[in-house]
């Protein structure tokens, strides 16, 4: 049974995500129209669709978000920077950048800092660093968070969704580490409204999900039940 939550409007928290490699132009258009209709924070799409989405959402509230170095984070820094710059030029105002996990586990914090800082400085856009929390120890999460904040990131993001999803425990941990200096995006495996609300209450400022419209329907049903 779902917990009894206060009247939280989840729509403004949502990055309406469509990152499947099989996504079509028709689906991207649908996602953009839904983001505008339901007042989601952003659409999150693959880089190849950024210009198209930016044209559809020009002058409208939802932001255009894309992913950089997705899903492994193992591209070279030069490739990630070029990808980020091109995305910004094509109209993306939010960039979700996958951290280099190999560097993190090897303690190469200077390299990570240099990479993220360059993307922040050269694009001037909102950078969300994807930590892939399910693959990290708590000490590695802390290290990744500190480096990301020092480099100028605007958000810490839990996961790509390719290696497990967001948990309230990880959101709480990232919230504690951030100390309100930057925001938190929970992403991956958010399939029902109870999960979404738990993540918001844990401290998430954004939710990345492809089930956005279904979550709103579930939320309406909960409200009717009350």
PDB file of C-alpha atoms in Angstrom:
ATOM      1  CA  UNK A   1       0.000   0.000   0.000  1.00  0.00           C
ATOM      2  CA  UNK A   2       1.317   3.437  -0.918  1.00  0.00           C
ATOM      3  CA  UNK A   3       2.365   5.724   1.889  1.00  0.00           C
ATOM      4  CA  UNK A   4       0.248   8.778   2.742  1.00  0.00           C
ATOM      5  CA  UNK A   5       2.161  11.649   1.169  1.00  0.00           C
ATOM      6  CA  UNK A   6       1.474  15.350   1.256  1.00  0.00           C
ATOM      7  CA  UNK A   7       0.166  16.995  -1.905  1.00  0.00           C
ATOM      8  CA  UNK A   8       3.343  16.837  -3.955  1.00  0.00           C
ATOM      9  CA  UNK A   9       3.029  17.802  -7.613  1.00  0.00           C
ATOM     10  CA  UNK A  10       5.566  15.479  -9.223  1.00  0.00           C
ATOM     11  CA  UNK A  11       5.374  16.905 -12.755  1.00  0.00           C
ATOM     12  CA  UNK A  12       7.864  19.784 -12.187  1.00  0.00           C
ATOM     13  CA  UNK A  13      10.434  17.279 -10.907  1.00  0.00           C
ATOM     14  CA  UNK A  14      10.404  15.115 -14.033  1.00  0.00           C
ATOM     15  CA  UNK A  15      12.967  14.881 -16.824  1.00  0.00           C
ATOM     16  CA  UNK A  16      10.798  13.044 -19.382  1.00  0.00           C
ATOM     17  CA  UNK A  17      13.364  10.597 -20.717  1.00  0.00           C
ATOM     18  CA  UNK A  18      13.576   8.661 -23.966  1.00  0.00           C
ATOM     19  CA  UNK A  19      17.084   7.245 -24.334  1.00  0.00           C
ATOM     20  CA  UNK A  20      16.372   4.019 -26.189  1.00  0.00           C
ATOM     21  CA  UNK A  21      18.618   3.577 -29.237  1.00  0.00           C
ATOM     22  CA  UNK A  22      15.498   2.636 -31.235  1.00  0.00           C
ATOM     23  CA  UNK A  23      13.665   5.915 -30.523  1.00  0.00           C
ATOM     24  CA  UNK A  24      12.069   7.385 -33.644  1.00  0.00           C
ATOM     25  CA  UNK A  25      11.411  10.978 -34.664  1.00  0.00           C
ATOM     26  CA  UNK A  26       7.703  10.424 -34.061  1.00  0.00           C
ATOM     27  CA  UNK A  27       8.405   9.266 -30.496  1.00  0.00           C
ATOM     28  CA  UNK A  28      10.700  12.230 -29.813  1.00  0.00           C
ATOM     29  CA  UNK A  29       7.960  14.569 -31.010  1.00  0.00           C
ATOM     30  CA  UNK A  30       5.477  12.801 -28.717  1.00  0.00           C
ATOM     31  CA  UNK A  31       7.840  13.128 -25.736  1.00  0.00           C
ATOM     32  CA  UNK A  32       8.303  16.852 -26.382  1.00  0.00           C
ATOM     33  CA  UNK A  33       4.563  17.432 -26.698  1.00  0.00           C
ATOM     34  CA  UNK A  34       3.937  15.508 -23.472  1.00  0.00           C
ATOM     35  CA  UNK A  35       6.630  17.467 -21.644  1.00  0.00           C
ATOM     36  CA  UNK A  36       4.934  20.710 -22.677  1.00  0.00           C
ATOM     37  CA  UNK A  37       1.395  19.483 -21.948  1.00  0.00           C
ATOM     38  CA  UNK A  38       2.182  18.134 -18.481  1.00  0.00           C
ATOM     39  CA  UNK A  39       4.696  20.845 -17.516  1.00  0.00           C
ATOM     40  CA  UNK A  40       7.642  18.515 -16.996  1.00  0.00           C
ATOM     41  CA  UNK A  41      11.007  20.113 -16.199  1.00  0.00           C
ATOM     42  CA  UNK A  42      12.711  18.759 -19.319  1.00  0.00           C
ATOM     43  CA  UNK A  43      12.891  16.122 -21.999  1.00  0.00           C
ATOM     44  CA  UNK A  44      16.020  13.969 -21.877  1.00  0.00           C
ATOM     45  CA  UNK A  45      16.984  12.489 -25.226  1.00  0.00           C
ATOM     46  CA  UNK A  46      19.982  11.211 -27.155  1.00  0.00           C
ATOM     47  CA  UNK A  47      22.261  13.864 -28.750  1.00  0.00           C
ATOM     48  CA  UNK A  48      21.129  13.065 -32.289  1.00  0.00           C
ATOM     49  CA  UNK A  49      17.648  14.418 -31.466  1.00  0.00           C
ATOM     50  CA  UNK A  50      18.641  17.621 -29.667  1.00  0.00           C
ATOM     51  CA  UNK A  51      18.194  20.049 -32.566  1.00  0.00           C
ATOM     52  CA  UNK A  52      14.802  18.546 -33.443  1.00  0.00           C
ATOM     53  CA  UNK A  53      13.602  18.713 -29.825  1.00  0.00           C
ATOM     54  CA  UNK A  54      14.897  22.270 -29.420  1.00  0.00           C
ATOM     55  CA  UNK A  55      12.857  23.362 -32.441  1.00  0.00           C
ATOM     56  CA  UNK A  56       9.678  21.802 -31.052  1.00  0.00           C
ATOM     57  CA  UNK A  57      10.184  23.237 -27.562  1.00  0.00           C
ATOM     58  CA  UNK A  58      11.410  26.673 -28.646  1.00  0.00           C
ATOM     59  CA  UNK A  59       9.739  29.293 -26.445  1.00  0.00           C
ATOM     60  CA  UNK A  60       8.158  26.655 -24.217  1.00  0.00           C
ATOM     61  CA  UNK A  61       8.814  25.811 -20.574  1.00  0.00           C
ATOM     62  CA  UNK A  62      10.471  22.346 -20.721  1.00  0.00           C
ATOM     63  CA  UNK A  63      14.246  22.307 -21.095  1.00  0.00           C
ATOM     64  CA  UNK A  64      16.093  20.193 -23.634  1.00  0.00           C
ATOM     65  CA  UNK A  65      18.437  17.795 -21.857  1.00  0.00           C
ATOM     66  CA  UNK A  66      20.791  15.271 -23.422  1.00  0.00           C
ATOM     67  CA  UNK A  67      23.391  12.735 -22.325  1.00  0.00           C
ATOM     68  CA  UNK A  68      27.156  12.947 -22.772  1.00  0.00           C
ATOM     69  CA  UNK A  69      29.491   9.939 -22.746  1.00  0.00           C
ATOM     70  CA  UNK A  70      26.420   7.774 -22.366  1.00  0.00           C
ATOM     71  CA  UNK A  71      26.113   5.131 -21.040  1.00  0.00           C
ATOM     72  CA  UNK A  72      29.654   4.113 -19.985  1.00  0.00           C
ATOM     73  CA  UNK A  73      31.462   7.423 -19.455  1.00  0.00           C
ATOM     74  CA  UNK A  74      34.574   5.869 -20.969  1.00  0.00           C
ATOM     75  CA  UNK A  75      34.944   8.173 -23.980  1.00  0.00           C
ATOM     76  CA  UNK A  76      38.044  10.339 -24.043  1.00  0.00           C
ATOM     77  CA  UNK A  77      37.763  13.799 -22.517  1.00  0.00           C
ATOM     78  CA  UNK A  78      38.170  15.431 -25.939  1.00  0.00           C
ATOM     79  CA  UNK A  79      35.262  13.422 -27.356  1.00  0.00           C
ATOM     80  CA  UNK A  80      33.035  14.203 -24.375  1.00  0.00           C
ATOM     81  CA  UNK A  81      33.843  17.901 -24.599  1.00  0.00           C
ATOM     82  CA  UNK A  82      33.090  18.000 -28.334  1.00  0.00           C
ATOM     83  CA  UNK A  83      29.844  16.088 -27.778  1.00  0.00           C
ATOM     84  CA  UNK A  84      28.848  18.534 -25.038  1.00  0.00           C
ATOM     85  CA  UNK A  85      29.714  21.609 -27.111  1.00  0.00           C
ATOM     86  CA  UNK A  86      27.809  20.311 -30.128  1.00  0.00           C
ATOM     87  CA  UNK A  87      24.772  19.503 -27.965  1.00  0.00           C
ATOM     88  CA  UNK A  88      24.805  23.014 -26.504  1.00  0.00           C
ATOM     89  CA  UNK A  89      25.126  24.546 -29.981  1.00  0.00           C
ATOM     90  CA  UNK A  90      22.150  22.447 -31.121  1.00  0.00           C
ATOM     91  CA  UNK A  91      19.975  23.759 -28.291  1.00  0.00           C
ATOM     92  CA  UNK A  92      20.529  21.585 -25.219  1.00  0.00           C
ATOM     93  CA  UNK A  93      20.589  23.606 -22.014  1.00  0.00           C
ATOM     94  CA  UNK A  94      21.097  20.660 -19.651  1.00  0.00           C
ATOM     95  CA  UNK A  95      23.788  17.999 -20.117  1.00  0.00           C
ATOM     96  CA  UNK A  96      23.866  14.732 -18.162  1.00  0.00           C
ATOM     97  CA  UNK A  97      27.518  13.660 -18.241  1.00  0.00           C
ATOM     98  CA  UNK A  98      28.587  10.147 -17.259  1.00  0.00           C
ATOM     99  CA  UNK A  99      31.627  10.199 -14.989  1.00  0.00           C
ATOM    100  CA  UNK A 100      34.690   8.129 -15.945  1.00  0.00           C
ATOM    101  CA  UNK A 101      34.212   5.248 -13.519  1.00  0.00           C
ATOM    102  CA  UNK A 102      37.569   3.669 -14.284  1.00  0.00           C
ATOM    103  CA  UNK A 103      39.342   6.884 -13.354  1.00  0.00           C
ATOM    104  CA  UNK A 104      37.255   7.173 -10.200  1.00  0.00           C
ATOM    105  CA  UNK A 105      38.107   3.672  -9.010  1.00  0.00           C
ATOM    106  CA  UNK A 106      41.791   4.325  -9.780  1.00  0.00           C
ATOM    107  CA  UNK A 107      41.720   7.548  -7.756  1.00  0.00           C
ATOM    108  CA  UNK A 108      42.408   9.761 -10.775  1.00  0.00           C
ATOM    109  CA  UNK A 109      40.489  12.700  -9.383  1.00  0.00           C
ATOM    110  CA  UNK A 110      42.516  15.378 -11.185  1.00  0.00           C
ATOM    111  CA  UNK A 111      41.588  13.877 -14.555  1.00  0.00           C
ATOM    112  CA  UNK A 112      37.913  13.702 -13.590  1.00  0.00           C
ATOM    113  CA  UNK A 113      37.942  17.281 -12.312  1.00  0.00           C
ATOM    114  CA  UNK A 114      39.643  18.540 -15.468  1.00  0.00           C
ATOM    115  CA  UNK A 115      37.111  16.767 -17.698  1.00  0.00           C
ATOM    116  CA  UNK A 116      33.991  17.981 -15.887  1.00  0.00           C
ATOM    117  CA  UNK A 117      35.325  21.511 -15.371  1.00  0.00           C
ATOM    118  CA  UNK A 118      36.092  21.855 -19.088  1.00  0.00           C
ATOM    119  CA  UNK A 119      32.553  20.813 -20.015  1.00  0.00           C
ATOM    120  CA  UNK A 120      31.067  23.224 -17.466  1.00  0.00           C
ATOM    121  CA  UNK A 121      33.247  26.122 -18.576  1.00  0.00           C
ATOM    122  CA  UNK A 122      33.102  25.582 -22.336  1.00  0.00           C
ATOM    123  CA  UNK A 123      29.341  25.011 -22.600  1.00  0.00           C
ATOM    124  CA  UNK A 124      28.015  27.286 -19.840  1.00  0.00           C
ATOM    125  CA  UNK A 125      25.049  24.956 -19.452  1.00  0.00           C
ATOM    126  CA  UNK A 126      23.545  23.037 -16.512  1.00  0.00           C
ATOM    127  CA  UNK A 127      25.755  19.980 -15.991  1.00  0.00           C
ATOM    128  CA  UNK A 128      24.423  16.908 -14.183  1.00  0.00           C
ATOM    129  CA  UNK A 129      27.170  14.406 -13.397  1.00  0.00           C
ATOM    130  CA  UNK A 130      25.989  10.783 -13.546  1.00  0.00           C
ATOM    131  CA  UNK A 131      27.761   8.826 -10.807  1.00  0.00           C
ATOM    132  CA  UNK A 132      26.329   5.333 -11.461  1.00  0.00           C
ATOM    133  CA  UNK A 133      25.848   4.805  -7.720  1.00  0.00           C
ATOM    134  CA  UNK A 134      25.093   1.082  -7.973  1.00  0.00           C
ATOM    135  CA  UNK A 135      28.668   0.460  -9.111  1.00  0.00           C
ATOM    136  CA  UNK A 136      30.303   2.533  -6.353  1.00  0.00           C
ATOM    137  CA  UNK A 137      31.135   2.162  -2.686  1.00  0.00           C
ATOM    138  CA  UNK A 138      29.986   4.916  -0.334  1.00  0.00           C
ATOM    139  CA  UNK A 139      33.531   6.280  -0.181  1.00  0.00           C
ATOM    140  CA  UNK A 140      33.660   6.379  -3.993  1.00  0.00           C
ATOM    141  CA  UNK A 141      30.291   8.161  -4.087  1.00  0.00           C
ATOM    142  CA  UNK A 142      31.655  10.759  -1.671  1.00  0.00           C
ATOM    143  CA  UNK A 143      34.799  11.234  -3.754  1.00  0.00           C
ATOM    144  CA  UNK A 144      32.798  11.530  -6.986  1.00  0.00           C
ATOM    145  CA  UNK A 145      30.436  14.033  -5.398  1.00  0.00           C
ATOM    146  CA  UNK A 146      33.249  16.219  -4.081  1.00  0.00           C
ATOM    147  CA  UNK A 147      35.102  16.278  -7.399  1.00  0.00           C
ATOM    148  CA  UNK A 148      31.905  17.015  -9.343  1.00  0.00           C
ATOM    149  CA  UNK A 149      30.947  19.896  -7.062  1.00  0.00           C
ATOM    150  CA  UNK A 150      34.434  21.369  -7.149  1.00  0.00           C
ATOM    151  CA  UNK A 151      34.406  21.182 -10.955  1.00  0.00           C
ATOM    152  CA  UNK A 152      31.227  23.252 -11.205  1.00  0.00           C
ATOM    153  CA  UNK A 153      28.464  20.690 -11.719  1.00  0.00           C
ATOM    154  CA  UNK A 154      24.895  21.802 -10.996  1.00  0.00           C
ATOM    155  CA  UNK A 155      23.529  18.336 -10.159  1.00  0.00           C
ATOM    156  CA  UNK A 156      24.644  14.953  -8.905  1.00  0.00           C
ATOM    157  CA  UNK A 157      22.696  12.263 -10.761  1.00  0.00           C
ATOM    158  CA  UNK A 158      22.404   8.734  -9.401  1.00  0.00           C
ATOM    159  CA  UNK A 159      22.462   6.527 -12.478  1.00  0.00           C
ATOM    160  CA  UNK A 160      22.108   5.938 -16.195  1.00  0.00           C
ATOM    161  CA  UNK A 161      19.548   3.199 -15.569  1.00  0.00           C
ATOM    162  CA  UNK A 162      21.772   0.690 -17.359  1.00  0.00           C
ATOM    163  CA  UNK A 163      23.320  -0.653 -14.148  1.00  0.00           C
ATOM    164  CA  UNK A 164      20.450  -0.524 -11.681  1.00  0.00           C
ATOM    165  CA  UNK A 165      18.351   2.392 -10.563  1.00  0.00           C
ATOM    166  CA  UNK A 166      18.000   5.098  -7.960  1.00  0.00           C
ATOM    167  CA  UNK A 167      17.318   4.339  -4.308  1.00  0.00           C
ATOM    168  CA  UNK A 168      16.142   6.655  -1.514  1.00  0.00           C
ATOM    169  CA  UNK A 169      19.269   5.683   0.443  1.00  0.00           C
ATOM    170  CA  UNK A 170      21.578   6.906  -2.321  1.00  0.00           C
ATOM    171  CA  UNK A 171      19.572  10.098  -2.769  1.00  0.00           C
ATOM    172  CA  UNK A 172      19.811  10.795   0.963  1.00  0.00           C
ATOM    173  CA  UNK A 173      23.551  10.169   0.890  1.00  0.00           C
ATOM    174  CA  UNK A 174      24.098  12.479  -2.091  1.00  0.00           C
ATOM    175  CA  UNK A 175      21.880  15.113  -0.469  1.00  0.00           C
ATOM    176  CA  UNK A 176      24.017  14.980   2.678  1.00  0.00           C
ATOM    177  CA  UNK A 177      27.222  15.202   0.647  1.00  0.00           C
ATOM    178  CA  UNK A 178      25.898  18.117  -1.430  1.00  0.00           C
ATOM    179  CA  UNK A 179      24.992  20.174   1.662  1.00  0.00           C
ATOM    180  CA  UNK A 180      22.593  22.167  -0.544  1.00  0.00           C
ATOM    181  CA  UNK A 181      25.474  23.382  -2.735  1.00  0.00           C
ATOM    182  CA  UNK A 182      24.066  21.581  -5.764  1.00  0.00           C
ATOM    183  CA  UNK A 183      20.934  19.608  -6.597  1.00  0.00           C
ATOM    184  CA  UNK A 184      20.188  15.898  -6.901  1.00  0.00           C
ATOM    185  CA  UNK A 185      18.672  13.973  -9.801  1.00  0.00           C
ATOM    186  CA  UNK A 186      17.385  10.449  -9.178  1.00  0.00           C
ATOM    187  CA  UNK A 187      17.196   8.303 -12.280  1.00  0.00           C
ATOM    188  CA  UNK A 188      16.782   4.670 -13.245  1.00  0.00           C
ATOM    189  CA  UNK A 189      14.056   2.189 -12.389  1.00  0.00           C
ATOM    190  CA  UNK A 190      11.386   4.722 -11.380  1.00  0.00           C
ATOM    191  CA  UNK A 191       8.299   2.766 -12.400  1.00  0.00           C
ATOM    192  CA  UNK A 192       5.608   3.778  -9.927  1.00  0.00           C
ATOM    193  CA  UNK A 193       4.457   6.880  -8.102  1.00  0.00           C
ATOM    194  CA  UNK A 194       5.355   5.497  -4.671  1.00  0.00           C
ATOM    195  CA  UNK A 195       9.008   5.201  -5.764  1.00  0.00           C
ATOM    196  CA  UNK A 196       8.912   8.697  -7.234  1.00  0.00           C
ATOM    197  CA  UNK A 197       7.524  10.264  -4.079  1.00  0.00           C
ATOM    198  CA  UNK A 198       9.969   8.401  -1.842  1.00  0.00           C
ATOM    199  CA  UNK A 199      12.856   9.760  -3.925  1.00  0.00           C
ATOM    200  CA  UNK A 200      11.504  13.304  -3.742  1.00  0.00           C
ATOM    201  CA  UNK A 201      11.090  13.049   0.017  1.00  0.00           C
ATOM    202  CA  UNK A 202      14.635  11.676   0.254  1.00  0.00           C
ATOM    203  CA  UNK A 203      15.881  14.894  -1.361  1.00  0.00           C
ATOM    204  CA  UNK A 204      15.685  14.517  -5.148  1.00  0.00           C
ATOM    205  CA  UNK A 205      15.172  17.767  -7.061  1.00  0.00           C
ATOM    206  CA  UNK A 206      14.682  15.960 -10.382  1.00  0.00           C
ATOM    207  CA  UNK A 207      13.494  12.513 -11.467  1.00  0.00           C
ATOM    208  CA  UNK A 208      14.654  10.918 -14.702  1.00  0.00           C
ATOM    209  CA  UNK A 209      12.047   8.475 -16.003  1.00  0.00           C
ATOM    210  CA  UNK A 210      10.427   7.253 -19.194  1.00  0.00           C
ATOM    211  CA  UNK A 211       7.230   6.417 -17.255  1.00  0.00           C
ATOM    212  CA  UNK A 212       6.377  10.059 -16.611  1.00  0.00           C
ATOM    213  CA  UNK A 213       2.822  10.125 -17.957  1.00  0.00           C
ATOM    214  CA  UNK A 214       1.983   6.847 -16.230  1.00  0.00           C
ATOM    215  CA  UNK A 215       3.302   8.263 -12.946  1.00  0.00           C
ATOM    216  CA  UNK A 216       0.920  11.220 -13.248  1.00  0.00           C
ATOM    217  CA  UNK A 217      -1.996   8.860 -13.876  1.00  0.00           C
ATOM    218  CA  UNK A 218      -1.028   6.831 -10.812  1.00  0.00           C
ATOM    219  CA  UNK A 219      -0.808  10.037  -8.789  1.00  0.00           C
ATOM    220  CA  UNK A 220      -4.332  11.002  -9.859  1.00  0.00           C
ATOM    221  CA  UNK A 221      -5.622   7.589  -8.810  1.00  0.00           C
ATOM    222  CA  UNK A 222      -4.027   7.962  -5.370  1.00  0.00           C
ATOM    223  CA  UNK A 223      -5.656  11.365  -4.983  1.00  0.00           C
ATOM    224  CA  UNK A 224      -9.065   9.908  -5.908  1.00  0.00           C
ATOM    225  CA  UNK A 225      -8.653   7.149  -3.347  1.00  0.00           C
ATOM    226  CA  UNK A 226      -7.978   9.727  -0.617  1.00  0.00           C
TER     227      UNK A 226
END
